[in-house]
Tab-separated table of C-alpha atoms in Angstrom:
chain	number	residue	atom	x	y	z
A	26	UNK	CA	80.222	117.631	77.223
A	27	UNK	CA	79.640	120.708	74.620
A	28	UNK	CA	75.715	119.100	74.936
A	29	UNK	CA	75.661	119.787	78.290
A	30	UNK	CA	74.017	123.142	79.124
A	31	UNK	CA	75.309	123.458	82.633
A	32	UNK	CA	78.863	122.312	81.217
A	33	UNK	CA	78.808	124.541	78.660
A	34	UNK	CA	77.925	127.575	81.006
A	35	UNK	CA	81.053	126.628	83.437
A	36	UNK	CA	83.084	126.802	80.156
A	37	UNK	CA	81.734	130.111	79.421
A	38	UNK	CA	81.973	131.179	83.179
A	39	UNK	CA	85.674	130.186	82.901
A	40	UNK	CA	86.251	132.294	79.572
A	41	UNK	CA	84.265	135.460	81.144
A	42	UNK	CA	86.466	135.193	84.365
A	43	UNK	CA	89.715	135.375	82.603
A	44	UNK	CA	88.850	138.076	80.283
A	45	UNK	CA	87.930	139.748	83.276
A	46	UNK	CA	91.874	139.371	84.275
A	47	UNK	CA	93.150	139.825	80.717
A	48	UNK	CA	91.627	143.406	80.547
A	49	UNK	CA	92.795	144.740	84.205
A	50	UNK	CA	95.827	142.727	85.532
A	51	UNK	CA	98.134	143.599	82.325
A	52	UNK	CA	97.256	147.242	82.995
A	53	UNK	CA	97.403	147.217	86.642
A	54	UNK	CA	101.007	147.830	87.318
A	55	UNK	CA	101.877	150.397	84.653
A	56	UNK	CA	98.770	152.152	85.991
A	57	UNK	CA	100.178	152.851	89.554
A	58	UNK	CA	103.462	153.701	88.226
A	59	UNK	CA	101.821	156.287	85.598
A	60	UNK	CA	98.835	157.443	86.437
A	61	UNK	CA	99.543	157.235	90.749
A	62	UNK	CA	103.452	158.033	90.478
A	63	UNK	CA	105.031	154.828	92.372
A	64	UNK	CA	108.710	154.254	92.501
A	65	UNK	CA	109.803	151.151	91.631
A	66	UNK	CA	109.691	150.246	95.422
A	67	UNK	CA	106.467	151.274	95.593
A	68	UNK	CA	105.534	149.166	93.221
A	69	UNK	CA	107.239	146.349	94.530
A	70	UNK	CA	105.128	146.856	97.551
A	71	UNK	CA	101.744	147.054	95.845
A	72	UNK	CA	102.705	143.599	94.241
A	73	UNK	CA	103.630	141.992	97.329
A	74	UNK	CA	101.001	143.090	99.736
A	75	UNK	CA	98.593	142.165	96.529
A	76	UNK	CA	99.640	138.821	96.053
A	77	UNK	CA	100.098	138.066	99.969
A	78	UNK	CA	96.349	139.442	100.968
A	79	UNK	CA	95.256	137.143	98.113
A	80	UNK	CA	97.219	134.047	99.416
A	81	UNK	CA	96.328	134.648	103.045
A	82	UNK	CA	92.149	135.242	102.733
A	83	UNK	CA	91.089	132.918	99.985
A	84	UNK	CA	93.304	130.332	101.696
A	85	UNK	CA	90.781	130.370	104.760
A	86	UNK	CA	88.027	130.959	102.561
A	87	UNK	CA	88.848	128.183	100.749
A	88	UNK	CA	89.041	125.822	104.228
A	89	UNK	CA	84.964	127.055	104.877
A	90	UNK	CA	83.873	126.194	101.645
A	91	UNK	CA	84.897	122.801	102.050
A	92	UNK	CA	83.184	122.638	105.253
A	93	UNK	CA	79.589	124.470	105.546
A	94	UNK	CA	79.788	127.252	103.423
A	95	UNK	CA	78.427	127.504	99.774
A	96	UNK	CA	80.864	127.894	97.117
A	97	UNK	CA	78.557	129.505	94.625
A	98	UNK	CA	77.759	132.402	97.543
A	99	UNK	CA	81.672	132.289	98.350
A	100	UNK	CA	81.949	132.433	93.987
A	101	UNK	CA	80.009	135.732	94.145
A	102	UNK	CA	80.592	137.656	96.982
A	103	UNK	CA	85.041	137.128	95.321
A	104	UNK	CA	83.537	138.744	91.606
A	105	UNK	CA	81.756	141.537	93.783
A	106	UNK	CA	84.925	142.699	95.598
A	107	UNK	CA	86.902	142.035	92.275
A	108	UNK	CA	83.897	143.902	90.458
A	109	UNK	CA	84.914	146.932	93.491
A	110	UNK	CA	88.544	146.883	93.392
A	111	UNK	CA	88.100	147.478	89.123
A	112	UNK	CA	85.762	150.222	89.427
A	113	UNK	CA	87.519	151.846	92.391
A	114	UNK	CA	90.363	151.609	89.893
A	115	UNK	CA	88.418	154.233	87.635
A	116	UNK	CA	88.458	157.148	90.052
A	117	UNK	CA	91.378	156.596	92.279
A	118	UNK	CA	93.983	158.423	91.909
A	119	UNK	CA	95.758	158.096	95.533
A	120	UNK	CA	98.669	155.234	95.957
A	121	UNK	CA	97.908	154.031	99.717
A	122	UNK	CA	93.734	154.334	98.912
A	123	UNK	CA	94.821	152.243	95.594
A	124	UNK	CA	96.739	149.479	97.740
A	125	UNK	CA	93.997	149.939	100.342
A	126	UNK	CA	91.446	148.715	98.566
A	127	UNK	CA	93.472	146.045	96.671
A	128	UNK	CA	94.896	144.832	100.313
A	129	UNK	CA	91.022	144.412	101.476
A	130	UNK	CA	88.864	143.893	98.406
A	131	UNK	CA	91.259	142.526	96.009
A	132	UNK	CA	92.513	139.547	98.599
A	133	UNK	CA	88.656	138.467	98.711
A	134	UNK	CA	88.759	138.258	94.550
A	135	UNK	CA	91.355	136.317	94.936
A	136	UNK	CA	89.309	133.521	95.889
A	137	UNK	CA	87.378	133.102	93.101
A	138	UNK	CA	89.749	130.975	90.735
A	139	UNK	CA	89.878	128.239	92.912
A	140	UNK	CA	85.827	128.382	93.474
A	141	UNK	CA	85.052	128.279	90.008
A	142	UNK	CA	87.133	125.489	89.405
A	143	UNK	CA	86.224	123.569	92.892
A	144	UNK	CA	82.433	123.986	91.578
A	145	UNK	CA	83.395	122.687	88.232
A	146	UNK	CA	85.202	119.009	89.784
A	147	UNK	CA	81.889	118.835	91.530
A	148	UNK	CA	80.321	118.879	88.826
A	149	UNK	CA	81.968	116.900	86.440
A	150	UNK	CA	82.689	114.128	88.968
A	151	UNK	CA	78.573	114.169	89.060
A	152	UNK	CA	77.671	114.843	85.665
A	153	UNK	CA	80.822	113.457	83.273
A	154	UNK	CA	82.588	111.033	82.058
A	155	UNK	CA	85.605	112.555	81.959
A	156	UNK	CA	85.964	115.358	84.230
A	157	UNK	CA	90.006	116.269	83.737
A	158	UNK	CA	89.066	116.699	80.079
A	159	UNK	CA	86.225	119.316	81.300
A	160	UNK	CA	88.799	121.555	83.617
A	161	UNK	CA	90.929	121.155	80.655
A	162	UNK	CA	88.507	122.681	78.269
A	163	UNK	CA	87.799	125.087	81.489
A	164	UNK	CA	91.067	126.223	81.398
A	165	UNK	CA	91.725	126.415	77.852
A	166	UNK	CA	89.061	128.953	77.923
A	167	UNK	CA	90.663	131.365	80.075
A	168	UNK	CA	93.878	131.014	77.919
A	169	UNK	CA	91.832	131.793	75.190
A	170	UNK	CA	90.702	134.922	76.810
A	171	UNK	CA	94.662	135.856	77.314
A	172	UNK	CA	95.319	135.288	74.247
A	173	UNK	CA	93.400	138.648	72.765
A	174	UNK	CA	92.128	140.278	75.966
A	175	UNK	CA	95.496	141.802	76.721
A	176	UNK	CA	96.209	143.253	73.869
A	177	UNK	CA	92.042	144.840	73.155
A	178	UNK	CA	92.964	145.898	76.729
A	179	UNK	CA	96.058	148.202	75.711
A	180	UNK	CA	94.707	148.915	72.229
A	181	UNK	CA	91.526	150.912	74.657
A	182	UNK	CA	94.503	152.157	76.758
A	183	UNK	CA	96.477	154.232	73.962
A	184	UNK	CA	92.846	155.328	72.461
A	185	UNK	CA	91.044	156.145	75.280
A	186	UNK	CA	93.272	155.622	78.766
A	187	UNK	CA	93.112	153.509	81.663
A	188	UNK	CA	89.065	154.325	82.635
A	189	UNK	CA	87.830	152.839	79.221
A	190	UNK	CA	89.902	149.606	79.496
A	191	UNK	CA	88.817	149.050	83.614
A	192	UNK	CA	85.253	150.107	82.080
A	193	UNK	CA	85.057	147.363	79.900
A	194	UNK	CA	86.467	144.899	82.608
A	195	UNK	CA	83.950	146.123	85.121
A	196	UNK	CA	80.989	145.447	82.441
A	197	UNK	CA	82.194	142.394	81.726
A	198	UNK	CA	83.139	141.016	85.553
A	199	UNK	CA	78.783	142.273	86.433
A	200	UNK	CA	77.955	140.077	83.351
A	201	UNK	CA	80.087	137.135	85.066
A	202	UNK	CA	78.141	137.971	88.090
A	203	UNK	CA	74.596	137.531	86.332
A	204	UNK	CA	75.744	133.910	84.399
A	205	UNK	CA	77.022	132.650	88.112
A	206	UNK	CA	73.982	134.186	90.151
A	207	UNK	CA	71.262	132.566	87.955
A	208	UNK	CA	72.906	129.726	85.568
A	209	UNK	CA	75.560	127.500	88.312
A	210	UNK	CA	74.340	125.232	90.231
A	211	UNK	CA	75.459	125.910	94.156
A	212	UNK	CA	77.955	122.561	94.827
A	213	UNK	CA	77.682	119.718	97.509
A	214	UNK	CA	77.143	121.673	101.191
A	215	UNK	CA	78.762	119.927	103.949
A	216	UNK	CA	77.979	119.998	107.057
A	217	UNK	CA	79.906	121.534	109.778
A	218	UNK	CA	82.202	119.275	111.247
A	219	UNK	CA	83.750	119.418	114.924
A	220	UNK	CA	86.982	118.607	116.339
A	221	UNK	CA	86.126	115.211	116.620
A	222	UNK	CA	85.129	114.346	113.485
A	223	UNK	CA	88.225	116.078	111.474
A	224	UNK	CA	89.895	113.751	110.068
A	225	UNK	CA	93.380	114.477	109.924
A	226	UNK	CA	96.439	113.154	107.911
A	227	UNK	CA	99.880	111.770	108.548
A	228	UNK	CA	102.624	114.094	107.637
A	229	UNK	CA	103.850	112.084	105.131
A	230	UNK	CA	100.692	112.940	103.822
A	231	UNK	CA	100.946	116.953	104.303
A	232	UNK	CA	104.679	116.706	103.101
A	233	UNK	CA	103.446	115.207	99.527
A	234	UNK	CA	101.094	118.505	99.147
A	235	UNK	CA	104.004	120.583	100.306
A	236	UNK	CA	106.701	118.581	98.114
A	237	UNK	CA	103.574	119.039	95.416
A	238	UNK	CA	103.322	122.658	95.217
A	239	UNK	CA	107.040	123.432	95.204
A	240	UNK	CA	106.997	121.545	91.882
A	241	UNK	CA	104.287	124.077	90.914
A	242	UNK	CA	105.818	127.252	91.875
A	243	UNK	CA	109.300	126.433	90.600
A	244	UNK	CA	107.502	125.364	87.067
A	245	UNK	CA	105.638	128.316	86.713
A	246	UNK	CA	107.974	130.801	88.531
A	247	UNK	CA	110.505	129.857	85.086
A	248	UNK	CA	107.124	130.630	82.772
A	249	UNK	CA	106.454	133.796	84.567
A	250	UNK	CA	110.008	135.592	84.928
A	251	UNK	CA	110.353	134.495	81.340
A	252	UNK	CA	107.046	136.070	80.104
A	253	UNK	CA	108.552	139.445	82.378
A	254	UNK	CA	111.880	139.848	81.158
A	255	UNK	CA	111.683	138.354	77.604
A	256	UNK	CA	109.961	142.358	76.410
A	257	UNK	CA	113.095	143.439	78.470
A	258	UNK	CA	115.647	140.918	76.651
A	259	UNK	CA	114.435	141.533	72.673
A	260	UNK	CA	114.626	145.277	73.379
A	261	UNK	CA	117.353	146.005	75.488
A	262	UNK	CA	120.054	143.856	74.652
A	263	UNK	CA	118.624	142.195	71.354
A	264	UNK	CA	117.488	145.615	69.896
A	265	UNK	CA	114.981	143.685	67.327
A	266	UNK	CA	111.738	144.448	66.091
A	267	UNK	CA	109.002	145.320	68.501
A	268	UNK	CA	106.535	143.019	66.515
A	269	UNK	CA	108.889	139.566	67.733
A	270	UNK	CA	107.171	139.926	70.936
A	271	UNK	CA	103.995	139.745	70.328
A	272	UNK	CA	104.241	137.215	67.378
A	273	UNK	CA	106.364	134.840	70.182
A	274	UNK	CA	103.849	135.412	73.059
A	275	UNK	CA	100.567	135.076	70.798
A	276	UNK	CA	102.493	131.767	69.072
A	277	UNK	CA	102.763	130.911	72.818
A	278	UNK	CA	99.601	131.271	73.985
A	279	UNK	CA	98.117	129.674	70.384
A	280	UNK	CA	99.643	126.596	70.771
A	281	UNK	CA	98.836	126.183	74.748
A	282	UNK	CA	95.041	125.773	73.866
A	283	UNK	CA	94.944	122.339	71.373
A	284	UNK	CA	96.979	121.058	74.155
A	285	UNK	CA	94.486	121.982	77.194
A	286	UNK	CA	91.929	120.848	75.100
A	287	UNK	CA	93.808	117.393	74.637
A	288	UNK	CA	95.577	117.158	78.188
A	289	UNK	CA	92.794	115.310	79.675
A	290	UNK	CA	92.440	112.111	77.355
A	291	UNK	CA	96.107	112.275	76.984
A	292	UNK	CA	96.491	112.307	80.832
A	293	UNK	CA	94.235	109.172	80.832
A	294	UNK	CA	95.916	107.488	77.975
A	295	UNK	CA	99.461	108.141	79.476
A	296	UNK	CA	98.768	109.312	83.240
A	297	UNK	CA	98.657	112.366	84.727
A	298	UNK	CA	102.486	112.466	86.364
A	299	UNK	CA	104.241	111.152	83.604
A	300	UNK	CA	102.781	113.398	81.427
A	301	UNK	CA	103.771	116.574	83.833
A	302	UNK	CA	106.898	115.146	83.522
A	303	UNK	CA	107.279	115.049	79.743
A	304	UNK	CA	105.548	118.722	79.653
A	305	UNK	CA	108.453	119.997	82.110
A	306	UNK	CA	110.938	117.968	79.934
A	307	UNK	CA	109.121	120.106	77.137
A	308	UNK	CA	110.141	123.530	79.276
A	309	UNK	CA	113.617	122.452	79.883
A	310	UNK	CA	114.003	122.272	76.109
A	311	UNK	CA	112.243	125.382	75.147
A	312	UNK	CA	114.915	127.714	77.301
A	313	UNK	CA	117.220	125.662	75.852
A	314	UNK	CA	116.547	126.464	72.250
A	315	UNK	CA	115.788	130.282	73.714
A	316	UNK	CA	119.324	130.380	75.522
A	317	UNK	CA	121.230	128.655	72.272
A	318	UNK	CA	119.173	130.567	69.349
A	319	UNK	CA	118.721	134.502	68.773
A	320	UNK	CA	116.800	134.138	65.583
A	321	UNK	CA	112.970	134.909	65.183
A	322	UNK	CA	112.532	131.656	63.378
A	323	UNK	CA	114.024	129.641	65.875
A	324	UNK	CA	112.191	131.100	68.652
A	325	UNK	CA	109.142	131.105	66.832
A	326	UNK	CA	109.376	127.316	66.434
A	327	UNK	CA	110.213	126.929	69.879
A	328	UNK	CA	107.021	128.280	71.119
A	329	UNK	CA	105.393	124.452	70.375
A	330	UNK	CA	107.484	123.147	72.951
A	331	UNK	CA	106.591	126.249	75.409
A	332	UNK	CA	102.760	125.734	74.529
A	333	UNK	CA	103.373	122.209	75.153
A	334	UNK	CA	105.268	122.954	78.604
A	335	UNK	CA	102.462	125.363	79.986
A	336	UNK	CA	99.634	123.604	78.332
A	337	UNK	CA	100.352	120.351	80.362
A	338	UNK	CA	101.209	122.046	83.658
A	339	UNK	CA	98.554	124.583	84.100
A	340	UNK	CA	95.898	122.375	83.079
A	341	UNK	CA	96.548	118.734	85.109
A	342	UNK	CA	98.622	121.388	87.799
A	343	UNK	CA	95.378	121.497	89.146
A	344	UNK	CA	94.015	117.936	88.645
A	345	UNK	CA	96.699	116.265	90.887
A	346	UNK	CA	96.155	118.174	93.726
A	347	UNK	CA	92.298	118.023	93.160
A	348	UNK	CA	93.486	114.161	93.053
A	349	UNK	CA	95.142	114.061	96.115
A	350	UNK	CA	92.084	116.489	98.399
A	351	UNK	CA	88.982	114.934	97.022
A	352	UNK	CA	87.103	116.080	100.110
A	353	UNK	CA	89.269	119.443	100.230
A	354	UNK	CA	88.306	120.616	96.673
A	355	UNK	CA	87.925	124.604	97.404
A	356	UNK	CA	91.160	124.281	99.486
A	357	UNK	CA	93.144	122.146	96.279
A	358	UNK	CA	91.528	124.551	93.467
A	359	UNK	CA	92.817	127.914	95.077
A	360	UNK	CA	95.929	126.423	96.518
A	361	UNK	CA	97.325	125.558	93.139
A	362	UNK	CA	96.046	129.245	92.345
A	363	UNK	CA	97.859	130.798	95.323
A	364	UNK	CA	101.178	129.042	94.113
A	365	UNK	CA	100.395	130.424	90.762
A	366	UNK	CA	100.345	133.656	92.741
A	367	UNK	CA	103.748	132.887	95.044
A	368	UNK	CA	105.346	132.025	91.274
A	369	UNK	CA	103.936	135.604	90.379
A	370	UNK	CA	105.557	137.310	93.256
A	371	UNK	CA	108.961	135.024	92.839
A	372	UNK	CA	109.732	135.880	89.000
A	373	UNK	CA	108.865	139.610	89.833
A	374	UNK	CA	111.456	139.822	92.627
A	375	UNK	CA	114.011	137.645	90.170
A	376	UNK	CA	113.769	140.024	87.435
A	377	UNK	CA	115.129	142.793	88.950
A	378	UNK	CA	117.561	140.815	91.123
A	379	UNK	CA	119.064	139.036	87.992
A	380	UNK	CA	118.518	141.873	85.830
A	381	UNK	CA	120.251	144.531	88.264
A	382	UNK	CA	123.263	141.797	88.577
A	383	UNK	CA	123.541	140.756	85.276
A	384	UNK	CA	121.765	141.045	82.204
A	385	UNK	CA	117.850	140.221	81.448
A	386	UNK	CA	119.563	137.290	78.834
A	387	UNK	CA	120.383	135.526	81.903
A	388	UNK	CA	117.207	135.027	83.206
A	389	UNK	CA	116.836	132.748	80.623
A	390	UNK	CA	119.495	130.804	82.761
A	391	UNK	CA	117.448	131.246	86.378
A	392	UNK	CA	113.890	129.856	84.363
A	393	UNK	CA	115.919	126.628	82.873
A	394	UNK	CA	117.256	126.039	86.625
A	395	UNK	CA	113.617	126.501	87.400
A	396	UNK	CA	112.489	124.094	85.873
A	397	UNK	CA	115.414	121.632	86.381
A	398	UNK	CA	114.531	121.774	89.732
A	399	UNK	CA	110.951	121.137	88.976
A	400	UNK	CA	111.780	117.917	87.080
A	401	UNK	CA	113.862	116.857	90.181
A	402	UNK	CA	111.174	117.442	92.934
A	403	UNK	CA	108.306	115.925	90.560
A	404	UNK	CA	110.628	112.804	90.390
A	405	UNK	CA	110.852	112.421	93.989
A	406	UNK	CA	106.875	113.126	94.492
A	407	UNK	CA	106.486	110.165	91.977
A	408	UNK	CA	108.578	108.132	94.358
A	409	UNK	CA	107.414	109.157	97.377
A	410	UNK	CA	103.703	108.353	96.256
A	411	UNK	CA	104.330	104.902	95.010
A	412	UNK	CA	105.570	104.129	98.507
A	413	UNK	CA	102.311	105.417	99.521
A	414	UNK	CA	99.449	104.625	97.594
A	415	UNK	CA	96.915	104.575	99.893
A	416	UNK	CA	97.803	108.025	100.510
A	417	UNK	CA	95.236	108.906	97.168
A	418	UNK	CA	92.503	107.857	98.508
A	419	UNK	CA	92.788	109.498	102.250
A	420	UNK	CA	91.534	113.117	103.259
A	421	UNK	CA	94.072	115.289	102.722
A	422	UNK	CA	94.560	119.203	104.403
A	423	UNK	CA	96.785	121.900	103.157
C-alpha cells in the first residue's frame, strides 16, 4: 500500500482534509458566540441549521454521484464552498450573513467526507488487496490531524485571533484543492439510469440500513456528548487541574490511531461485526471506569479502552455500510458521515438538557446508556442479517 503513489496521495488527501476541520470546526462555535455576540440560543440555531443543511444537500449529492456524476468534480466543487465558508469566516462579522453562508456554502462542504472516502473504496477495491485496511489507514490519518491540529489551532487563536487560525485553514483547504485537482484519479462514472432500470430493494433491506445507522448515531452520540461535557465535568464539579484534559483527550486520540491502523486485518482475522461489537463492549467499559473512578491515573488508563472503542467504530463504521451499498458508495460514505453529524447535533442538545437538569457528571450516565443501546441494536442487526444473507450482495438505497 505505502508503495502505491496514488494510495499514498488518498492517505495524504485524507490527513490534509481533516486538518482542514481540526483548525476551523474547534474554533467555530466560540467564534460566533465571541467575536458575533450569539446567545446560547443563537448558537443552538447556528448548530442545527449547520448540521441539517449538511445532512440534507450532500445526501442528494451523494445519490448523483452514484449515478452520472463525477465524484472527483463533486470532491472539489465541496473543498471550494468549504474553502468560501472559511475565508468568509475572516471578515464576517454579522450573525445571520455568518449562518447564511454556512446554511448555503457550508451544507455543499459537507459532502466532501463521504466523496473522499467513496473515491478511496473505488480505488482500493481496484488497486488492493486489502481495501478496509486502506480506509483504515485513511482514517487514521485524519485522527492524526485531530490529534495536534486543534490545539496549533487555539495556540494561533490566543497569539494572533480568530483570522490567523481560519488563515491557516484556508491555505491549507486550497492546497487540498491542488493534490485532488491534479493527483486523484476521477472514480467509475455510471451512466444515468431511468426508472426502469433502478433497481430497488425490499424493505427488509432499507430497514437493515436504517436499524444500521441508529447503531452509529447512538455509538458516537455517547463519544461526542462525552468529548463536550467532560471540559465541563473536570472543571466545574471536579475543580482539577486544567492540564487533565488535554493529557485524557490527547491519550484518547493517541491510542485511536495503532488501532485504525490495525482495524482492517483484525476485521478480517475476526470479522467486521463482531469486532464492532467487542469495540462497543470496549465503550461500555470505558464510562464505566469514568463513572466509578475520579483519579487522573485511572482515567488516564482508561483512555486504551476509549481509543479502542472509537478506533473500531469510526474506522469499520464506514466499511459495513460501504459493505452493504456496493453500488451506492457516495450515498454509504456520506451517510455514515451525516450520522456522524445527527450524533453531533444529539450530544449538543443532551449537554445542556442533562446538564441544566442535573449535573455534567451525569452525562457520563446518558453516554453509557448510549452505548448500551448500541450494543443492543448491533445485536439485533447481526440477527437480522444472518436471516438474510443474500441481502449483502443486493443493491441497496438509503
Amino acid at each position: 500500500m505505502f508503495k502505491d503513489k496514488t494510495a499514498m496521495l488518498f492517505i495524504i488527501t485524507a490527513f490534509v482534509t481533516g486538518l482542514c476541520g481540526a483548525f476551523f470546526y474547534p474554533l467555530s462555535s466560540l467564534f460566533i458566540v465571541e467575536e458575533l455576540g450569539a446567545s446560547p440560543m443563537m448558537l443552538s440555531l447556528y448548530m442545527v441549521m449547520a448540521v441539517v443543511s449538511a445532512v440534507v444537500v450532500s445526501q442528494l449529492l451523494a445519490r448523483q454521484s452514484d449515478r452520472n456524476w463525477k465524484r472527483k468534480t463533486i470532491l472539489l466543487v465541496a473543498m471550494t464552498c468549504y474553502l468560501i465558508t472559511i475565508s468568509s469566516f475572516i471578515v464576517v462579522r454579522d450573525y445571520w450573513l455568518a449562518i447564511t453562508i454556512a446554511t448555503v456554502f457550508g451544507s455543499v462542504s459537507g459532502a466532501s467526507f463521504g466523496q473522499l472516502f467513496a473515491l478511496g473504496r473505488e480505488y482500493g477495491d481496484r488497486h488492493m488487496k486489502d481495501s478496509t485496511t486502506f480506509l483504515s489507514t485513511m482514517r487514521a490519518g485524519i485522527a492524526i490531524a485531530w490529534v495536534f491540529g486543534p490545539p496549533m489551532a487555539f495556540m494561533l487563536k490566543a497569539a494572533f485571533g480568530y483570522n490567523a487560525s481560519f488563515s491557516v485553514s484556508a491555505v491549507i483547504v486550497s492546497l487540498s484543492i491542488l493534490v485532488i485537482a491534479k493527483y486523484l484519479p476521477n472514480g467509475v462514472v455510471k451512466e444515468d439510469s431511468t426508472a426502469e432500470e433502478t433497481v430497488t430493494t425490499s424493505q427488509t433491506s432499507n430497514g437493515l440500513i436504517a436499524l444500521y445507522c441508529l447503531v452509529v448515531v447512538f455509538a458516537f452520540a455517547a463519544n461526542n456528548l462525552y468529548i463536550t461535557s467532560m471540559p465541563l465535568y473536570l472543571s466545574q464539579e471536579l475543580k482539577v487541574d486544567p492540564s487533565w484534559l488535554g493529557f485524557l483527550f490527547g491519550a484518547g486520540a493517541l491510542f485511536e490511531i495503532p488501532v485504525m491502523l490495525g482495524a482492517g486485518k483484525l476485521a478480517a482475522r475476526f470479522g467486521t461485526i463482531k469486532l464492532l461489537m467487542l469495540g462497543l463492549v470496549s465503550g461500555v467499559a470505558f464510562y464505566s471506569v469514568m463513572l466509578s473512578h475520579t483519579t487522573f491515573v485511572a482515567m488516564l488508563m482508561a483512555q486504551v479502552l476509549n481509543g479502542f472503542f472509537i478506533g473500531v467504530c469510526a474506522t469499520l463504521g464506514m466499511v459495513v455500510l460501504q459493505d452493504m451499498m456496493k453500488d451506492r458508495l457516495g450515498t454509504a460514505s456520506t451517510l455514515f458521515s451525516n450520522m456522524l453529524n445527527v450524533s453531533m447535533l444529539v450530544a449538543s442538545l443532551s449537554v445542556g438538557v442533562v446538564g441544566e437538569l442535573f449535573n455534567y457528571y451525569s452525562t457520563l450516565y446518558v453516554s453509557l446508556a448510549g452505548s448500551l443501546t448500541a450494543i443492543v441494536l448491533l445485536a439485533i442487526f447481526a440477527l437480522s442479517e444472518s436471516k438474510h444473507p443474500q441481502q449483502r450482495n443486493q443493491p441497496m438505497s438509503a
